[in-house]
Amino acid sequence: MNRITVIGAGALGMLFTVKLAEAVPDMELVVRRPSQKQLLMSAGVSLTEAGSWLDRKEKAARTSTVYPKVVLMNEERLIQDDSLAERENTTHWIVLAVKQSAFTKDLAEAVRRRMGPHSWVVCLQNGIGHVEAISSIIPEERIVLAVTTEGALRRSETEAAHTGRGVTWIGGAGSTDDEVAAAAQKKWVELLEVAGFQAFLSKNITSRVWHKLLINAVINPLTAILQVTNGELPGLPQAQQLMRALFDEGTALAAALRIELDPDLWEQLLEVCRRTSANRSSMLQDVLAGRPTEIDAINGGLLKKAESVGLFMPAHQAVYQLMKALEGRLSLVRH
């Protein structure tokens, strides 16, 4: 048997909660605030399939609503229930769908308390650095990395839209020789496929992480600063020059770190812009909502890696500083 706990009710958290509920009925969603818990318990979690892949004969987008068990992170009842599930030999998947800034030792400790011999932690994050943040508490061999290009938009505290279908790559954070971990990763791919996702195992998940990281490091900050959609970005000549500068610096860093990249990654980046043309990037959504962004985990993460190998990245440094200034201004407005 399988049980899934999704931690975080943002766009991706709600997307995976609704879709995975079709494959695994034993589903729960962990949130931080009592007010959001009450809303979700009352209204459920709703997902609208809003992408262009829908059958054109359909006059309205499809909406699905599920009612997972909703709990708060610090509820002792959740920990007790998890222990019972482990005794019953249930495989427990704990999906971390939170921002990189939430990857703290407190989070790792809270997750570890919910883990047993049949638990696996699935990381859905953008950027880099999250495994290092939690692997001192959660064993690396129990961490599954998920790199997804699925598009989702959070419409409210209980609703999300599935705005673009993508691919999800799965790999382990630990040794590639671990047969138990490899079997678990294969099982997770199967669950994703049953839920309607396109998912694959990757023997080089680090490369997949960097593919998404470099694409995000170009699209996210520029769309947030210019306040344009993904599709509008390449159509601005000066913006495309900045896109190329950020991309070239990122690929130079990957080469210095001996990380393999697809030779057509630039074309893949432009294809992401086309395929998600109407989407607002997650960083733009955060800026418009007055929330902190993931700039530290994305461009900031690249800058830290560059510093470690003595590489200067002026374009990334510039957009990083602009985003931090923008965050600072938004913080003043909030207060």
Short mmCIF file of C-alpha atoms in Angstrom, two decimals:
data_model
loop_
_atom_site.label_atom_id
_atom_site.label_comp_id
_atom_site.label_asym_id
_atom_site.label_seq_id
_atom_site.Cartn_x
_atom_site.Cartn_y
_atom_site.Cartn_z
CA MET A 1 0.00 0.00 0.00
CA ASN A 2 1.01 3.60 -0.51
CA ARG A 3 0.39 6.74 1.43
CA ILE A 4 1.30 10.28 0.31
CA THR A 5 1.89 13.38 2.39
CA VAL A 6 2.30 16.63 0.45
CA ILE A 7 3.92 19.40 2.49
CA GLY A 8 3.02 22.81 1.05
CA ALA A 9 -0.18 24.04 -0.60
CA GLY A 10 1.24 26.31 -3.26
CA ALA A 11 0.61 25.82 -6.98
CA LEU A 12 2.70 22.65 -7.34
CA GLY A 13 1.59 21.29 -3.99
CA MET A 14 -2.06 21.53 -5.00
CA LEU A 15 -1.35 20.18 -8.50
CA PHE A 16 0.35 17.06 -7.17
CA THR A 17 -2.21 16.61 -4.39
CA VAL A 18 -5.16 16.50 -6.79
CA LYS A 19 -3.46 14.41 -9.48
CA LEU A 20 -1.89 11.91 -7.08
CA ALA A 21 -5.19 11.46 -5.23
CA GLU A 22 -6.35 9.63 -8.36
CA ALA A 23 -3.57 7.07 -7.85
CA VAL A 24 -3.37 6.95 -4.05
CA PRO A 25 -6.57 7.55 -2.06
CA ASP A 26 -4.62 7.78 1.23
CA MET A 27 -3.59 11.39 0.73
CA GLU A 28 -2.88 14.21 3.15
CA LEU A 29 -1.83 17.83 2.77
CA VAL A 30 0.27 19.67 5.35
CA VAL A 31 -0.09 23.45 5.70
CA ARG A 32 1.28 26.07 8.09
CA ARG A 33 -1.72 28.20 8.99
CA PRO A 34 -4.87 27.11 10.84
CA SER A 35 -6.95 29.45 8.64
CA GLN A 36 -5.82 27.71 5.46
CA LYS A 37 -6.44 24.32 7.06
CA GLN A 38 -10.04 25.28 7.77
CA LEU A 39 -10.56 26.56 4.21
CA LEU A 40 -9.15 23.38 2.68
CA MET A 41 -11.15 21.12 4.97
CA SER A 42 -14.30 22.95 3.94
CA ALA A 43 -13.73 23.54 0.21
CA GLY A 44 -11.25 20.80 -0.64
CA VAL A 45 -8.42 21.26 -3.15
CA SER A 46 -9.52 22.18 -6.67
CA LEU A 47 -7.48 21.89 -9.86
CA THR A 48 -8.54 23.30 -13.22
CA GLU A 49 -7.00 21.74 -16.32
CA ALA A 50 -6.50 25.01 -18.14
CA GLY A 51 -3.87 24.07 -20.70
CA SER A 52 -4.16 24.22 -24.48
CA TRP A 53 -3.79 20.42 -24.72
CA LEU A 54 -7.45 19.96 -23.74
CA ASP A 55 -9.77 18.57 -26.38
CA ARG A 56 -10.94 21.58 -28.39
CA LYS A 57 -14.47 20.21 -28.37
CA GLU A 58 -14.65 20.86 -24.66
CA LYS A 59 -16.37 24.17 -24.05
CA ALA A 60 -15.12 24.53 -20.48
CA ALA A 61 -11.94 23.62 -18.70
CA ARG A 62 -12.18 20.58 -16.45
CA THR A 63 -12.06 21.10 -12.69
CA SER A 64 -11.42 18.34 -10.16
CA THR A 65 -11.81 18.66 -6.41
CA VAL A 66 -10.39 16.29 -3.80
CA TYR A 67 -10.68 16.24 -0.04
CA PRO A 68 -7.39 15.04 1.46
CA LYS A 69 -6.79 14.92 5.17
CA VAL A 70 -5.49 18.41 6.00
CA VAL A 71 -3.14 18.84 8.95
CA LEU A 72 -0.76 21.39 10.40
CA MET A 73 2.97 20.73 10.41
CA ASN A 74 3.22 20.61 14.20
CA GLU A 75 0.20 18.39 14.87
CA GLU A 76 1.28 15.45 16.97
CA ARG A 77 -1.63 13.42 15.61
CA LEU A 78 0.05 13.39 12.21
CA ILE A 79 3.25 11.98 13.66
CA GLN A 80 1.32 9.27 15.52
CA ASP A 81 -0.66 8.37 12.39
CA ASP A 82 2.57 8.10 10.40
CA SER A 83 4.06 5.72 12.96
CA LEU A 84 0.96 3.52 12.65
CA ALA A 85 1.27 3.54 8.87
CA GLU A 86 4.87 2.37 9.13
CA ARG A 87 3.88 -0.52 11.41
CA GLU A 88 1.36 -1.57 8.79
CA ASN A 89 4.16 -1.80 6.21
CA THR A 90 2.77 1.05 4.12
CA THR A 91 5.18 2.90 1.84
CA HIS A 92 4.99 6.54 2.87
CA TRP A 93 5.92 9.21 0.32
CA ILE A 94 6.58 12.65 1.82
CA VAL A 95 6.54 15.26 -0.96
CA LEU A 96 8.23 18.57 -0.16
CA ALA A 97 6.44 21.18 -2.27
CA VAL A 98 7.69 24.20 -0.36
CA LYS A 99 9.93 27.07 -1.34
CA GLN A 100 13.67 26.74 -0.99
CA SER A 101 13.61 29.28 1.84
CA ALA A 102 11.51 26.82 3.86
CA PHE A 103 14.28 24.22 3.73
CA THR A 104 15.49 24.61 7.29
CA LYS A 105 16.69 22.23 9.95
CA ASP A 106 13.33 22.65 11.67
CA LEU A 107 11.57 21.40 8.53
CA ALA A 108 14.00 18.50 8.20
CA GLU A 109 13.44 17.54 11.85
CA ALA A 110 9.67 17.71 11.39
CA VAL A 111 9.93 15.44 8.33
CA ARG A 112 12.32 13.04 10.05
CA ARG A 113 9.86 12.56 12.92
CA ARG A 114 7.31 11.37 10.37
CA MET A 115 9.68 8.91 8.72
CA GLY A 116 9.98 5.17 9.26
CA PRO A 117 11.68 2.28 7.47
CA HIS A 118 9.35 2.60 4.48
CA SER A 119 9.42 6.40 4.08
CA TRP A 120 10.82 8.38 1.16
CA VAL A 121 11.22 12.14 0.88
CA VAL A 122 10.52 13.58 -2.58
CA CYS A 123 11.96 17.05 -3.26
CA LEU A 124 10.15 19.18 -5.87
CA GLN A 125 12.21 22.34 -5.47
CA ASN A 126 13.66 24.80 -7.94
CA GLY A 127 17.25 25.87 -7.52
CA ILE A 128 20.07 24.11 -5.73
CA GLY A 129 21.15 23.69 -2.14
CA HIS A 130 18.06 22.02 -0.69
CA VAL A 131 19.58 18.55 -0.38
CA GLU A 132 22.57 19.97 1.47
CA ALA A 133 20.16 21.79 3.78
CA ILE A 134 18.38 18.63 4.93
CA SER A 135 20.78 15.72 4.33
CA SER A 136 22.50 16.21 7.69
CA ILE A 137 19.19 15.11 9.26
CA ILE A 138 17.51 13.01 6.55
CA PRO A 139 19.73 10.29 4.99
CA GLU A 140 20.55 11.04 1.35
CA GLU A 141 19.59 7.51 0.30
CA ARG A 142 16.03 8.28 1.45
CA ILE A 143 15.78 11.47 -0.65
CA VAL A 144 14.25 11.33 -4.13
CA LEU A 145 14.86 14.29 -6.44
CA ALA A 146 12.05 15.30 -8.78
CA VAL A 147 12.70 17.78 -11.58
CA THR A 148 9.45 18.84 -13.21
CA THR A 149 8.45 21.19 -15.99
CA GLU A 150 4.74 20.98 -15.14
CA GLY A 151 3.10 24.41 -15.15
CA ALA A 152 0.77 25.46 -12.35
CA LEU A 153 -0.78 28.69 -11.12
CA ARG A 154 -2.15 29.23 -7.62
CA ARG A 155 -5.52 30.94 -7.91
CA SER A 156 -6.49 30.98 -4.25
CA GLU A 157 -5.72 29.17 -1.02
CA THR A 158 -7.80 26.23 -2.22
CA GLU A 159 -7.53 26.42 -6.03
CA ALA A 160 -4.82 25.96 -8.65
CA ALA A 161 -4.72 25.77 -12.43
CA HIS A 162 -2.70 23.22 -14.39
CA THR A 163 -1.40 25.62 -17.02
CA GLY A 164 1.07 23.49 -18.94
CA ARG A 165 1.94 19.84 -19.22
CA GLY A 166 5.58 18.93 -18.85
CA VAL A 167 7.91 16.10 -17.93
CA THR A 168 9.06 14.97 -14.50
CA TRP A 169 12.47 13.35 -14.07
CA ILE A 170 13.19 11.21 -11.02
CA GLY A 171 16.53 10.26 -9.48
CA GLY A 172 18.19 9.65 -6.15
CA ALA A 173 20.20 12.05 -4.04
CA GLY A 174 22.34 9.18 -2.72
CA SER A 175 24.38 6.41 -4.30
CA THR A 176 23.25 5.12 -7.69
CA ASP A 177 24.20 1.59 -6.52
CA ASP A 178 21.49 1.48 -3.84
CA GLU A 179 19.05 -1.18 -5.12
CA VAL A 180 16.36 -0.41 -2.52
CA ALA A 181 16.43 3.29 -3.42
CA ALA A 182 16.37 2.46 -7.15
CA ALA A 183 13.28 0.29 -6.66
CA ALA A 184 11.58 3.09 -4.73
CA GLN A 185 12.36 5.62 -7.47
CA LYS A 186 10.88 3.27 -10.07
CA LYS A 187 7.74 2.87 -7.93
CA TRP A 188 7.41 6.66 -7.64
CA VAL A 189 7.60 7.01 -11.43
CA GLU A 190 4.83 4.41 -11.74
CA LEU A 191 2.62 6.32 -9.29
CA LEU A 192 3.18 9.55 -11.23
CA GLU A 193 2.23 7.81 -14.48
CA VAL A 194 -0.98 6.43 -12.96
CA ALA A 195 -1.75 10.00 -11.83
CA GLY A 196 -1.46 11.21 -15.42
CA PHE A 197 2.03 12.70 -15.34
CA GLN A 198 4.74 11.99 -17.90
CA ALA A 199 7.60 10.72 -15.74
CA PHE A 200 10.97 9.10 -16.34
CA LEU A 201 13.90 7.77 -14.34
CA SER A 202 17.18 9.61 -14.79
CA LYS A 203 20.62 8.09 -14.27
CA ASN A 204 22.08 11.60 -14.11
CA ILE A 205 19.60 13.60 -12.07
CA THR A 206 22.22 16.27 -11.32
CA SER A 207 22.26 17.13 -15.01
CA ARG A 208 18.45 17.37 -15.01
CA VAL A 209 18.53 19.62 -11.96
CA TRP A 210 20.95 21.93 -13.73
CA HIS A 211 18.92 21.98 -16.94
CA LYS A 212 15.93 23.30 -15.04
CA LEU A 213 18.09 25.56 -12.87
CA LEU A 214 19.70 27.32 -15.84
CA ILE A 215 16.34 27.76 -17.59
CA ASN A 216 14.77 29.17 -14.41
CA ALA A 217 17.77 31.43 -13.82
CA VAL A 218 17.08 33.08 -17.17
CA ILE A 219 13.27 33.21 -17.31
CA ASN A 220 12.32 33.81 -13.68
CA PRO A 221 14.26 36.96 -12.75
CA LEU A 222 13.79 38.68 -16.11
CA THR A 223 10.03 38.10 -16.20
CA ALA A 224 9.80 39.29 -12.59
CA ILE A 225 11.84 42.45 -13.21
CA LEU A 226 10.16 43.30 -16.52
CA GLN A 227 6.75 42.00 -15.37
CA VAL A 228 6.04 40.11 -18.59
CA THR A 229 4.78 36.60 -19.32
CA ASN A 230 7.14 33.82 -20.36
CA GLY A 231 6.07 34.17 -23.98
CA GLU A 232 6.59 37.92 -24.10
CA LEU A 233 10.17 37.72 -22.84
CA PRO A 234 11.99 36.48 -26.00
CA GLY A 235 10.07 38.98 -28.14
CA LEU A 236 11.85 41.90 -26.48
CA PRO A 237 15.19 42.33 -28.34
CA GLN A 238 17.08 43.79 -25.38
CA ALA A 239 15.61 41.14 -23.09
CA GLN A 240 16.78 38.35 -25.38
CA GLN A 241 20.32 39.75 -25.17
CA LEU A 242 20.09 39.53 -21.38
CA MET A 243 18.66 36.03 -21.66
CA ARG A 244 21.64 34.95 -23.73
CA ALA A 245 24.14 36.56 -21.35
CA LEU A 246 22.60 34.78 -18.35
CA PHE A 247 22.47 31.51 -20.26
CA ASP A 248 26.09 31.68 -21.44
CA GLU A 249 27.34 32.44 -17.92
CA GLY A 250 25.33 29.52 -16.54
CA THR A 251 26.63 27.04 -19.10
CA ALA A 252 30.21 28.22 -18.50
CA LEU A 253 29.74 27.51 -14.79
CA ALA A 254 28.31 24.05 -15.53
CA ALA A 255 31.34 23.31 -17.70
CA ALA A 256 33.68 24.42 -14.91
CA LEU A 257 31.87 22.05 -12.54
CA ARG A 258 31.95 19.21 -15.12
CA ILE A 259 28.16 19.01 -15.29
CA GLU A 260 26.82 17.60 -18.55
CA LEU A 261 24.25 19.68 -20.41
CA ASP A 262 22.26 18.99 -23.56
CA PRO A 263 23.80 20.77 -26.57
CA ASP A 264 20.37 22.15 -27.52
CA LEU A 265 19.58 23.61 -24.09
CA TRP A 266 19.18 27.14 -25.50
CA GLU A 267 16.52 25.84 -27.91
CA GLN A 268 14.87 24.03 -25.00
CA LEU A 269 14.76 27.31 -23.07
CA LEU A 270 13.05 29.09 -25.95
CA GLU A 271 10.63 26.18 -26.30
CA VAL A 272 9.70 26.54 -22.61
CA CYS A 273 8.88 30.20 -23.31
CA ARG A 274 6.71 29.19 -26.27
CA ARG A 275 5.00 26.26 -24.54
CA THR A 276 4.22 28.32 -21.43
CA SER A 277 3.71 31.58 -23.32
CA ALA A 278 0.72 32.73 -21.26
CA ASN A 279 2.26 31.73 -17.93
CA ARG A 280 3.56 34.06 -15.30
CA SER A 281 6.75 32.62 -13.85
CA SER A 282 6.70 31.64 -10.18
CA MET A 283 9.03 34.55 -9.41
CA LEU A 284 6.73 37.03 -11.15
CA GLN A 285 3.77 35.57 -9.26
CA ASP A 286 5.66 36.09 -5.99
CA VAL A 287 6.52 39.69 -6.87
CA LEU A 288 2.94 40.52 -7.84
CA ALA A 289 1.69 38.96 -4.60
CA GLY A 290 4.31 40.76 -2.51
CA ARG A 291 5.92 37.49 -1.39
CA PRO A 292 9.65 36.70 -1.01
CA THR A 293 11.06 35.04 -4.13
CA GLU A 294 13.43 32.12 -4.70
CA ILE A 295 16.17 34.33 -6.14
CA ASP A 296 18.62 33.17 -3.45
CA ALA A 297 18.17 29.52 -4.41
CA ILE A 298 18.28 30.09 -8.17
CA ASN A 299 20.62 32.90 -9.29
CA GLY A 300 22.02 33.21 -5.78
CA GLY A 301 22.82 29.50 -5.79
CA LEU A 302 24.66 29.86 -9.09
CA LEU A 303 26.65 32.82 -7.77
CA LYS A 304 27.78 30.79 -4.75
CA LYS A 305 28.91 27.96 -7.00
CA ALA A 306 30.70 30.45 -9.26
CA GLU A 307 32.53 31.95 -6.31
CA SER A 308 33.74 28.49 -5.27
CA VAL A 309 35.49 28.02 -8.63
CA GLY A 310 36.61 31.64 -9.10
CA LEU A 311 34.19 32.43 -11.93
CA PHE A 312 32.78 35.95 -12.40
CA MET A 313 29.13 36.14 -13.52
CA PRO A 314 28.27 39.83 -14.04
CA ALA A 315 24.85 39.30 -15.64
CA HIS A 316 23.69 37.03 -12.83
CA GLN A 317 25.12 39.41 -10.25
CA ALA A 318 23.17 42.29 -11.80
CA VAL A 319 19.80 40.52 -11.92
CA TYR A 320 20.37 39.13 -8.43
CA GLN A 321 20.94 42.63 -7.03
CA LEU A 322 17.93 43.99 -8.93
CA MET A 323 15.71 41.24 -7.54
CA LYS A 324 16.96 41.81 -3.98
CA ALA A 325 16.25 45.53 -4.39
CA LEU A 326 12.77 44.69 -5.68
CA GLU A 327 12.17 42.38 -2.73
CA GLY A 328 13.32 45.13 -0.38
CA ARG A 329 10.91 47.63 -1.91
CA LEU A 330 8.03 45.14 -1.66
CA SER A 331 8.92 44.48 1.96
CA LEU A 332 8.66 48.20 2.73
CA VAL A 333 5.27 48.35 0.99
CA ARG A 334 4.00 45.37 3.04
CA HIS A 335 4.97 47.09 6.27
#
